[in-house]
Amino acid sequence: EIVLTQSPGTLSLSPGERATLSCRASQSVSFYLGWYQQKPGQAPRLLIYGAFSRATGIPDRFSGRGSGTDFTLTISRLEPEDFAVYYCQQYGSSPYTFGQGTKLEIK
Amino acid sequence: QVQLQESGPGLVKPSETLSLTCTVSGDSISYYYWSWIRQPPGKGLEWIGYIYYNWSTNYNPSLKSRLTLSVDKSKNQFSLKLSSVTTADTAMYYCAISRSSGVFFDSWGQGTLATVSS
């Protein structure tokens, strides 16, 4: 099973700042990585798939990069609605696994 | 716009079987991967398994011995049965679909909380 490790566990930033979230895989997943946003009481929402492709309706302030074992989600300028928990997920190898999450909180 | 809605009993006794159904509207159930994902309270996400439109399945090995996924195309529904539940199975259960060749989840249900307790 591929283990995904996200860092940091919590990120405290202010609206307008840039956020960089990291996801590292225990073995290569090629480009088969997605990112999700989850707000309290809601289901996760797909942001990025294929490491860098934005899902339908996702603003262009969200961008993904990386391949193999190291991936990054960047939010260029934080909006108030961006404060949430973010998960990465690999689908390169079954069982498909998620990282433990990064909580993005308002500083 | 596809919509997914989970349903099932909120409370299950230990050692019994948890049964959940996901009803799909706005699109056909064909051609996609149909997955279940769960999230224990305050914790992260765990992929449970998927059933494909041709009835093939792929289960998480951690649950495989207790898990059965099925699909009813006539009702546009797919279902989960998890046997011999324990308190460790208490979680929010989500159904989700993957509308591409990769198993990432582009649409989700709102989730249903299943609590295992006597």
PDB file of N, CA, C and O in Angstrom, chain B residues 40-110:
ATOM      1  N   PRO B  40     -13.960   8.228   9.546  1.00  0.00           N
ATOM      2  CA  PRO B  40     -14.317   8.207  10.975  1.00  0.00           C
ATOM      3  C   PRO B  40     -14.368   9.626  11.519  1.00  0.00           C
ATOM      4  O   PRO B  40     -13.679  10.522  11.004  1.00  0.00           O
ATOM      5  N   PRO B  41     -15.169   9.856  12.540  1.00  0.00           N
ATOM      6  CA  PRO B  41     -15.302  11.219  13.084  1.00  0.00           C
ATOM      7  C   PRO B  41     -13.954  11.834  13.436  1.00  0.00           C
ATOM      8  O   PRO B  41     -13.150  11.240  14.159  1.00  0.00           O
ATOM      9  N   GLY B  42     -13.694  13.006  12.879  1.00  0.00           N
ATOM     10  CA  GLY B  42     -12.470  13.744  13.177  1.00  0.00           C
ATOM     11  C   GLY B  42     -11.220  13.189  12.529  1.00  0.00           C
ATOM     12  O   GLY B  42     -10.110  13.650  12.852  1.00  0.00           O
ATOM     13  N   LYS B  43     -11.378  12.223  11.627  1.00  0.00           N
ATOM     14  CA  LYS B  43     -10.201  11.588  11.030  1.00  0.00           C
ATOM     15  C   LYS B  43     -10.182  11.743   9.513  1.00  0.00           C
ATOM     16  O   LYS B  43     -10.979  12.486   8.940  1.00  0.00           O
ATOM     17  N   GLY B  44      -9.257  11.039   8.868  1.00  0.00           N
ATOM     18  CA  GLY B  44      -9.071  11.161   7.430  1.00  0.00           C
ATOM     19  C   GLY B  44      -9.935  10.208   6.625  1.00  0.00           C
ATOM     20  O   GLY B  44     -10.806   9.519   7.151  1.00  0.00           O
ATOM     21  N   LEU B  45      -9.659  10.156   5.329  1.00  0.00           N
ATOM     22  CA  LEU B  45     -10.477   9.434   4.363  1.00  0.00           C
ATOM     23  C   LEU B  45      -9.879   8.065   4.053  1.00  0.00           C
ATOM     24  O   LEU B  45      -8.657   7.921   3.929  1.00  0.00           O
ATOM     25  N   GLU B  46     -10.743   7.083   3.898  1.00  0.00           N
ATOM     26  CA  GLU B  46     -10.328   5.720   3.546  1.00  0.00           C
ATOM     27  C   GLU B  46     -11.180   5.235   2.382  1.00  0.00           C
ATOM     28  O   GLU B  46     -12.413   5.192   2.489  1.00  0.00           O
ATOM     29  N   TRP B  47     -10.541   4.850   1.284  1.00  0.00           N
ATOM     30  CA  TRP B  47     -11.253   4.257   0.159  1.00  0.00           C
ATOM     31  C   TRP B  47     -11.640   2.829   0.533  1.00  0.00           C
ATOM     32  O   TRP B  47     -10.791   2.042   0.980  1.00  0.00           O
ATOM     33  N   ILE B  48     -12.901   2.508   0.338  1.00  0.00           N
ATOM     34  CA  ILE B  48     -13.420   1.182   0.710  1.00  0.00           C
ATOM     35  C   ILE B  48     -13.350   0.215  -0.463  1.00  0.00           C
ATOM     36  O   ILE B  48     -12.921  -0.938  -0.332  1.00  0.00           O
ATOM     37  N   GLY B  49     -13.788   0.681  -1.628  1.00  0.00           N
ATOM     38  CA  GLY B  49     -13.791  -0.170  -2.807  1.00  0.00           C
ATOM     39  C   GLY B  49     -14.632   0.438  -3.907  1.00  0.00           C
ATOM     40  O   GLY B  49     -15.323   1.438  -3.688  1.00  0.00           O
ATOM     41  N   TYR B  50     -14.562  -0.150  -5.089  1.00  0.00           N
ATOM     42  CA  TYR B  50     -15.425   0.293  -6.177  1.00  0.00           C
ATOM     43  C   TYR B  50     -16.045  -0.886  -6.904  1.00  0.00           C
ATOM     44  O   TYR B  50     -15.555  -2.020  -6.849  1.00  0.00           O
ATOM     45  N   ILE B  51     -17.156  -0.574  -7.572  1.00  0.00           N
ATOM     46  CA  ILE B  51     -17.751  -1.495  -8.520  1.00  0.00           C
ATOM     47  C   ILE B  51     -17.819  -0.762  -9.851  1.00  0.00           C
ATOM     48  O   ILE B  51     -18.130   0.430  -9.904  1.00  0.00           O
ATOM     49  N   TYR B  52     -17.474  -1.456 -10.891  1.00  0.00           N
ATOM     50  CA  TYR B  52     -17.456  -0.883 -12.222  1.00  0.00           C
ATOM     51  C   TYR B  52     -18.780  -1.205 -12.906  1.00  0.00           C
ATOM     52  O   TYR B  52     -19.517  -2.096 -12.462  1.00  0.00           O
ATOM     53  N   TYR B  53     -19.075  -0.540 -14.013  1.00  0.00           N
ATOM     54  CA  TYR B  53     -20.372  -0.715 -14.657  1.00  0.00           C
ATOM     55  C   TYR B  53     -20.570  -2.137 -15.161  1.00  0.00           C
ATOM     56  O   TYR B  53     -21.701  -2.587 -15.332  1.00  0.00           O
ATOM     57  N   ASN B  54     -19.460  -2.863 -15.390  1.00  0.00           N
ATOM     58  CA  ASN B  54     -19.577  -4.252 -15.861  1.00  0.00           C
ATOM     59  C   ASN B  54     -19.605  -5.236 -14.690  1.00  0.00           C
ATOM     60  O   ASN B  54     -19.388  -6.433 -14.879  1.00  0.00           O
ATOM     61  N   TRP B  55     -19.853  -4.713 -13.503  1.00  0.00           N
ATOM     62  CA  TRP B  55     -19.975  -5.490 -12.275  1.00  0.00           C
ATOM     63  C   TRP B  55     -18.638  -5.968 -11.711  1.00  0.00           C
ATOM     64  O   TRP B  55     -18.616  -6.649 -10.694  1.00  0.00           O
ATOM     65  N   SER B  56     -17.528  -5.639 -12.338  1.00  0.00           N
ATOM     66  CA  SER B  56     -16.247  -5.999 -11.728  1.00  0.00           C
ATOM     67  C   SER B  56     -16.013  -5.136 -10.490  1.00  0.00           C
ATOM     68  O   SER B  56     -16.496  -4.000 -10.414  1.00  0.00           O
ATOM     69  N   THR B  57     -15.312  -5.688  -9.520  1.00  0.00           N
ATOM     70  CA  THR B  57     -15.109  -4.981  -8.262  1.00  0.00           C
ATOM     71  C   THR B  57     -13.632  -4.925  -7.889  1.00  0.00           C
ATOM     72  O   THR B  57     -12.818  -5.724  -8.362  1.00  0.00           O
ATOM     73  N   ASN B  58     -13.307  -3.972  -7.032  1.00  0.00           N
ATOM     74  CA  ASN B  58     -11.964  -3.832  -6.491  1.00  0.00           C
ATOM     75  C   ASN B  58     -12.138  -3.375  -5.050  1.00  0.00           C
ATOM     76  O   ASN B  58     -12.679  -2.290  -4.809  1.00  0.00           O
ATOM     77  N   TYR B  59     -11.732  -4.201  -4.109  1.00  0.00           N
ATOM     78  CA  TYR B  59     -11.943  -3.929  -2.697  1.00  0.00           C
ATOM     79  C   TYR B  59     -10.618  -3.591  -2.011  1.00  0.00           C
ATOM     80  O   TYR B  59      -9.566  -4.153  -2.342  1.00  0.00           O
ATOM     81  N   ASN B  60     -10.695  -2.710  -1.023  1.00  0.00           N
ATOM     82  CA  ASN B  60      -9.548  -2.472  -0.168  1.00  0.00           C
ATOM     83  C   ASN B  60      -9.255  -3.769   0.602  1.00  0.00           C
ATOM     84  O   ASN B  60     -10.157  -4.315   1.250  1.00  0.00           O
ATOM     85  N   PRO B  61      -8.027  -4.261   0.531  1.00  0.00           N
ATOM     86  CA  PRO B  61      -7.709  -5.522   1.228  1.00  0.00           C
ATOM     87  C   PRO B  61      -8.031  -5.489   2.718  1.00  0.00           C
ATOM     88  O   PRO B  61      -8.327  -6.537   3.303  1.00  0.00           O
ATOM     89  N   SER B  62      -7.998  -4.312   3.312  1.00  0.00           N
ATOM     90  CA  SER B  62      -8.272  -4.213   4.753  1.00  0.00           C
ATOM     91  C   SER B  62      -9.723  -4.543   5.085  1.00  0.00           C
ATOM     92  O   SER B  62     -10.044  -4.828   6.241  1.00  0.00           O
ATOM     93  N   LEU B  63     -10.606  -4.501   4.080  1.00  0.00           N
ATOM     94  CA  LEU B  63     -12.029  -4.740   4.308  1.00  0.00           C
ATOM     95  C   LEU B  63     -12.573  -5.889   3.466  1.00  0.00           C
ATOM     96  O   LEU B  63     -13.740  -6.276   3.617  1.00  0.00           O
ATOM     97  N   LYS B  64     -11.744  -6.428   2.607  1.00  0.00           N
ATOM     98  CA  LYS B  64     -12.203  -7.348   1.570  1.00  0.00           C
ATOM     99  C   LYS B  64     -13.003  -8.532   2.104  1.00  0.00           C
ATOM    100  O   LYS B  64     -14.002  -8.941   1.514  1.00  0.00           O
ATOM    101  N   SER B  65     -12.580  -9.086   3.234  1.00  0.00           N
ATOM    102  CA  SER B  65     -13.240 -10.286   3.756  1.00  0.00           C
ATOM    103  C   SER B  65     -14.651 -10.009   4.268  1.00  0.00           C
ATOM    104  O   SER B  65     -15.441 -10.935   4.448  1.00  0.00           O
ATOM    105  N   ARG B  66     -14.987  -8.732   4.478  1.00  0.00           N
ATOM    106  CA  ARG B  66     -16.297  -8.388   5.048  1.00  0.00           C
ATOM    107  C   ARG B  66     -17.177  -7.603   4.081  1.00  0.00           C
ATOM    108  O   ARG B  66     -18.301  -7.242   4.430  1.00  0.00           O
ATOM    109  N   LEU B  67     -16.673  -7.324   2.886  1.00  0.00           N
ATOM    110  CA  LEU B  67     -17.293  -6.328   2.020  1.00  0.00           C
ATOM    111  C   LEU B  67     -17.948  -6.948   0.801  1.00  0.00           C
ATOM    112  O   LEU B  67     -17.393  -7.871   0.179  1.00  0.00           O
ATOM    113  N   THR B  68     -19.130  -6.433   0.455  1.00  0.00           N
ATOM    114  CA  THR B  68     -19.769  -6.783  -0.802  1.00  0.00           C
ATOM    115  C   THR B  68     -20.339  -5.517  -1.423  1.00  0.00           C
ATOM    116  O   THR B  68     -21.101  -4.795  -0.771  1.00  0.00           O
ATOM    117  N   LEU B  69     -19.957  -5.226  -2.658  1.00  0.00           N
ATOM    118  CA  LEU B  69     -20.527  -4.112  -3.402  1.00  0.00           C
ATOM    119  C   LEU B  69     -21.366  -4.673  -4.550  1.00  0.00           C
ATOM    120  O   LEU B  69     -21.001  -5.689  -5.157  1.00  0.00           O
ATOM    121  N   SER B  70     -22.465  -4.009  -4.833  1.00  0.00           N
ATOM    122  CA  SER B  70     -23.343  -4.455  -5.913  1.00  0.00           C
ATOM    123  C   SER B  70     -23.959  -3.251  -6.602  1.00  0.00           C
ATOM    124  O   SER B  70     -23.919  -2.133  -6.082  1.00  0.00           O
ATOM    125  N   VAL B  71     -24.533  -3.488  -7.768  1.00  0.00           N
ATOM    126  CA  VAL B  71     -25.159  -2.414  -8.534  1.00  0.00           C
ATOM    127  C   VAL B  71     -26.505  -2.891  -9.061  1.00  0.00           C
ATOM    128  O   VAL B  71     -26.660  -4.058  -9.414  1.00  0.00           O
ATOM    129  N   ASP B  72     -27.461  -1.985  -9.055  1.00  0.00           N
ATOM    130  CA  ASP B  72     -28.783  -2.236  -9.639  1.00  0.00           C
ATOM    131  C   ASP B  72     -29.014  -1.172 -10.694  1.00  0.00           C
ATOM    132  O   ASP B  72     -29.430  -0.052 -10.380  1.00  0.00           O
ATOM    133  N   LYS B  73     -28.730  -1.513 -11.927  1.00  0.00           N
ATOM    134  CA  LYS B  73     -28.827  -0.527 -12.994  1.00  0.00           C
ATOM    135  C   LYS B  73     -30.261  -0.077 -13.220  1.00  0.00           C
ATOM    136  O   LYS B  73     -30.493   1.074 -13.611  1.00  0.00           O
ATOM    137  N   SER B  74     -31.219  -0.951 -12.992  1.00  0.00           N
ATOM    138  CA  SER B  74     -32.622  -0.602 -13.230  1.00  0.00           C
ATOM    139  C   SER B  74     -33.072   0.520 -12.291  1.00  0.00           C
ATOM    140  O   SER B  74     -33.969   1.289 -12.631  1.00  0.00           O
ATOM    141  N   LYS B  75     -32.446   0.604 -11.123  1.00  0.00           N
ATOM    142  CA  LYS B  75     -32.801   1.638 -10.156  1.00  0.00           C
ATOM    143  C   LYS B  75     -31.767   2.755 -10.100  1.00  0.00           C
ATOM    144  O   LYS B  75     -31.916   3.692  -9.317  1.00  0.00           O
ATOM    145  N   ASN B  76     -30.716   2.667 -10.901  1.00  0.00           N
ATOM    146  CA  ASN B  76     -29.609   3.623 -10.859  1.00  0.00           C
ATOM    147  C   ASN B  76     -29.038   3.730  -9.443  1.00  0.00           C
ATOM    148  O   ASN B  76     -28.819   4.834  -8.912  1.00  0.00           O
ATOM    149  N   GLN B  77     -28.816   2.570  -8.846  1.00  0.00           N
ATOM    150  CA  GLN B  77     -28.309   2.515  -7.474  1.00  0.00           C
ATOM    151  C   GLN B  77     -27.122   1.564  -7.378  1.00  0.00           C
ATOM    152  O   GLN B  77     -27.030   0.587  -8.128  1.00  0.00           O
ATOM    153  N   PHE B  78     -26.226   1.851  -6.441  1.00  0.00           N
ATOM    154  CA  PHE B  78     -25.235   0.867  -6.072  1.00  0.00           C
ATOM    155  C   PHE B  78     -25.171   0.794  -4.551  1.00  0.00           C
ATOM    156  O   PHE B  78     -25.526   1.763  -3.867  1.00  0.00           O
ATOM    157  N   SER B  79     -24.741  -0.354  -4.055  1.00  0.00           N
ATOM    158  CA  SER B  79     -24.910  -0.648  -2.646  1.00  0.00           C
ATOM    159  C   SER B  79     -23.657  -1.218  -2.018  1.00  0.00           C
ATOM    160  O   SER B  79     -22.801  -1.786  -2.699  1.00  0.00           O
ATOM    161  N   LEU B  80     -23.600  -1.064  -0.691  1.00  0.00           N
ATOM    162  CA  LEU B  80     -22.499  -1.587   0.129  1.00  0.00           C
ATOM    163  C   LEU B  80     -23.078  -2.449   1.230  1.00  0.00           C
ATOM    164  O   LEU B  80     -24.089  -2.077   1.837  1.00  0.00           O
ATOM    165  N   LYS B  81     -22.441  -3.584   1.462  1.00  0.00           N
ATOM    166  CA  LYS B  81     -22.739  -4.405   2.639  1.00  0.00           C
ATOM    167  C   LYS B  81     -21.409  -4.711   3.321  1.00  0.00           C
ATOM    168  O   LYS B  81     -20.489  -5.238   2.692  1.00  0.00           O
ATOM    169  N   LEU B  82     -21.332  -4.359   4.596  1.00  0.00           N
ATOM    170  CA  LEU B  82     -20.138  -4.603   5.401  1.00  0.00           C
ATOM    171  C   LEU B  82     -20.558  -5.441   6.593  1.00  0.00           C
ATOM    172  O   LEU B  82     -21.337  -4.983   7.435  1.00  0.00           O
ATOM    173  N   SER B  83     -20.051  -6.654   6.656  1.00  0.00           N
ATOM    174  CA  SER B  83     -20.487  -7.588   7.692  1.00  0.00           C
ATOM    175  C   SER B  83     -19.616  -7.499   8.941  1.00  0.00           C
ATOM    176  O   SER B  83     -18.537  -6.904   8.936  1.00  0.00           O
ATOM    177  N   SER B  84     -20.129  -8.090  10.002  1.00  0.00           N
ATOM    178  CA  SER B  84     -19.386  -8.218  11.268  1.00  0.00           C
ATOM    179  C   SER B  84     -18.788  -6.889  11.716  1.00  0.00           C
ATOM    180  O   SER B  84     -17.598  -6.793  12.030  1.00  0.00           O
ATOM    181  N   VAL B  85     -19.613  -5.869  11.752  1.00  0.00           N
ATOM    182  CA  VAL B  85     -19.101  -4.532  12.079  1.00  0.00           C
ATOM    183  C   VAL B  85     -18.709  -4.425  13.546  1.00  0.00           C
ATOM    184  O   VAL B  85     -19.241  -5.128  14.419  1.00  0.00           O
ATOM    185  N   THR B  86     -17.757  -3.544  13.795  1.00  0.00           N
ATOM    186  CA  THR B  86     -17.335  -3.190  15.146  1.00  0.00           C
ATOM    187  C   THR B  86     -17.396  -1.676  15.277  1.00  0.00           C
ATOM    188  O   THR B  86     -17.662  -0.962  14.296  1.00  0.00           O
ATOM    189  N   THR B  87     -17.073  -1.185  16.459  1.00  0.00           N
ATOM    190  CA  THR B  87     -17.101   0.262  16.664  1.00  0.00           C
ATOM    191  C   THR B  87     -16.097   0.976  15.757  1.00  0.00           C
ATOM    192  O   THR B  87     -16.269   2.156  15.436  1.00  0.00           O
ATOM    193  N   ALA B  88     -15.067   0.264  15.309  1.00  0.00           N
ATOM    194  CA  ALA B  88     -14.078   0.855  14.398  1.00  0.00           C
ATOM    195  C   ALA B  88     -14.678   1.182  13.024  1.00  0.00           C
ATOM    196  O   ALA B  88     -14.065   1.912  12.240  1.00  0.00           O
ATOM    197  N   ASP B  89     -15.849   0.647  12.736  1.00  0.00           N
ATOM    198  CA  ASP B  89     -16.514   0.929  11.463  1.00  0.00           C
ATOM    199  C   ASP B  89     -17.429   2.150  11.537  1.00  0.00           C
ATOM    200  O   ASP B  89     -18.044   2.525  10.530  1.00  0.00           O
ATOM    201  N   THR B  90     -17.533   2.762  12.705  1.00  0.00           N
ATOM    202  CA  THR B  90     -18.310   3.993  12.829  1.00  0.00           C
ATOM    203  C   THR B  90     -17.649   5.091  12.009  1.00  0.00           C
ATOM    204  O   THR B  90     -16.467   5.397  12.190  1.00  0.00           O
ATOM    205  N   ALA B  91     -18.401   5.664  11.100  1.00  0.00           N
ATOM    206  CA  ALA B  91     -17.820   6.650  10.182  1.00  0.00           C
ATOM    207  C   ALA B  91     -18.913   7.317   9.359  1.00  0.00           C
ATOM    208  O   ALA B  91     -20.045   6.846   9.298  1.00  0.00           O
ATOM    209  N   MET B  92     -18.544   8.421   8.712  1.00  0.00           N
ATOM    210  CA  MET B  92     -19.347   8.981   7.635  1.00  0.00           C
ATOM    211  C   MET B  92     -18.991   8.183   6.387  1.00  0.00           C
ATOM    212  O   MET B  92     -17.809   8.042   6.055  1.00  0.00           O
ATOM    213  N   TYR B  93     -20.001   7.678   5.712  1.00  0.00           N
ATOM    214  CA  TYR B  93     -19.797   6.893   4.496  1.00  0.00           C
ATOM    215  C   TYR B  93     -20.250   7.723   3.299  1.00  0.00           C
ATOM    216  O   TYR B  93     -21.395   8.202   3.256  1.00  0.00           O
ATOM    217  N   TYR B  94     -19.352   7.880   2.341  1.00  0.00           N
ATOM    218  CA  TYR B  94     -19.634   8.624   1.121  1.00  0.00           C
ATOM    219  C   TYR B  94     -19.650   7.681  -0.075  1.00  0.00           C
ATOM    220  O   TYR B  94     -18.797   6.787  -0.171  1.00  0.00           O
ATOM    221  N   CYS B  95     -20.573   7.915  -0.996  1.00  0.00           N
ATOM    222  CA  CYS B  95     -20.436   7.296  -2.312  1.00  0.00           C
ATOM    223  C   CYS B  95     -19.879   8.360  -3.256  1.00  0.00           C
ATOM    224  O   CYS B  95     -20.098   9.571  -3.060  1.00  0.00           O
ATOM    225  N   ALA B  96     -19.150   7.912  -4.240  1.00  0.00           N
ATOM    226  CA  ALA B  96     -18.491   8.843  -5.157  1.00  0.00           C
ATOM    227  C   ALA B  96     -18.266   8.150  -6.494  1.00  0.00           C
ATOM    228  O   ALA B  96     -18.211   6.917  -6.562  1.00  0.00           O
ATOM    229  N   ILE B  97     -18.146   8.940  -7.540  1.00  0.00           N
ATOM    230  CA  ILE B  97     -17.928   8.366  -8.860  1.00  0.00           C
ATOM    231  C   ILE B  97     -16.654   8.905  -9.494  1.00  0.00           C
ATOM    232  O   ILE B  97     -16.186  10.005  -9.158  1.00  0.00           O
ATOM    233  N   SER B  98     -16.130   8.090 -10.383  1.00  0.00           N
ATOM    234  CA  SER B  98     -14.949   8.444 -11.157  1.00  0.00           C
ATOM    235  C   SER B  98     -15.351   8.344 -12.627  1.00  0.00           C
ATOM    236  O   SER B  98     -15.617   7.254 -13.128  1.00  0.00           O
ATOM    237  N   ARG B  99     -15.404   9.492 -13.309  1.00  0.00           N
ATOM    238  CA  ARG B  99     -15.890   9.508 -14.689  1.00  0.00           C
ATOM    239  C   ARG B  99     -14.749   9.596 -15.683  1.00  0.00           C
ATOM    240  O   ARG B  99     -14.818  10.284 -16.679  1.00  0.00           O
ATOM    241  N   SER B 100     -13.680   8.913 -15.347  1.00  0.00           N
ATOM    242  CA  SER B 100     -12.576   8.876 -16.288  1.00  0.00           C
ATOM    243  C   SER B 100     -11.873   7.539 -16.115  1.00  0.00           C
ATOM    244  O   SER B 100     -12.331   6.681 -15.361  1.00  0.00           O
ATOM    245  N   SER B 101     -10.764   7.402 -16.787  1.00  0.00           N
ATOM    246  CA  SER B 101     -10.043   6.139 -16.689  1.00  0.00           C
ATOM    247  C   SER B 101      -9.282   6.019 -15.375  1.00  0.00           C
ATOM    248  O   SER B 101      -8.783   4.958 -15.043  1.00  0.00           O
ATOM    249  N   GLY B 102      -9.180   7.095 -14.643  1.00  0.00           N
ATOM    250  CA  GLY B 102      -8.486   7.064 -13.365  1.00  0.00           C
ATOM    251  C   GLY B 102      -9.456   7.080 -12.203  1.00  0.00           C
ATOM    252  O   GLY B 102     -10.529   7.692 -12.295  1.00  0.00           O
ATOM    253  N   VAL B 103      -9.081   6.424 -11.122  1.00  0.00           N
ATOM    254  CA  VAL B 103      -9.992   6.331  -9.981  1.00  0.00           C
ATOM    255  C   VAL B 103      -9.736   7.491  -9.025  1.00  0.00           C
ATOM    256  O   VAL B 103      -9.200   7.325  -7.923  1.00  0.00           O
ATOM    257  N   PHE B 104     -10.103   8.676  -9.482  1.00  0.00           N
ATOM    258  CA  PHE B 104     -10.213   9.826  -8.592  1.00  0.00           C
ATOM    259  C   PHE B 104     -11.685  10.211  -8.587  1.00  0.00           C
ATOM    260  O   PHE B 104     -12.446   9.805  -9.464  1.00  0.00           O
ATOM    261  N   PHE B 105     -12.098  10.983  -7.619  1.00  0.00           N
ATOM    262  CA  PHE B 105     -13.524  11.085  -7.312  1.00  0.00           C
ATOM    263  C   PHE B 105     -14.039  12.483  -7.636  1.00  0.00           C
ATOM    264  O   PHE B 105     -13.821  13.429  -6.885  1.00  0.00           O
ATOM    265  N   ASP B 106     -14.720  12.602  -8.773  1.00  0.00           N
ATOM    266  CA  ASP B 106     -15.128  13.926  -9.233  1.00  0.00           C
ATOM    267  C   ASP B 106     -16.511  14.344  -8.764  1.00  0.00           C
ATOM    268  O   ASP B 106     -16.858  15.520  -8.869  1.00  0.00           O
ATOM    269  N   SER B 107     -17.310  13.404  -8.276  1.00  0.00           N
ATOM    270  CA  SER B 107     -18.597  13.767  -7.681  1.00  0.00           C
ATOM    271  C   SER B 107     -18.823  12.897  -6.453  1.00  0.00           C
ATOM    272  O   SER B 107     -18.534  11.702  -6.490  1.00  0.00           O
ATOM    273  N   TRP B 108     -19.363  13.528  -5.416  1.00  0.00           N
ATOM    274  CA  TRP B 108     -19.565  12.848  -4.138  1.00  0.00           C
ATOM    275  C   TRP B 108     -21.002  13.044  -3.672  1.00  0.00           C
ATOM    276  O   TRP B 108     -21.641  14.056  -3.959  1.00  0.00           O
ATOM    277  N   GLY B 109     -21.485  12.060  -2.912  1.00  0.00           N
ATOM    278  CA  GLY B 109     -22.710  12.263  -2.167  1.00  0.00           C
ATOM    279  C   GLY B 109     -22.415  13.110  -0.935  1.00  0.00           C
ATOM    280  O   GLY B 109     -21.263  13.408  -0.636  1.00  0.00           O
ATOM    281  N   GLN B 110     -23.460  13.493  -0.225  1.00  0.00           N
ATOM    282  CA  GLN B 110     -23.286  14.315   0.967  1.00  0.00           C
ATOM    283  C   GLN B 110     -22.814  13.505   2.161  1.00  0.00           C
ATOM    284  O   GLN B 110     -22.344  14.071   3.161  1.00  0.00           O
TER     285      GLN B 110
END
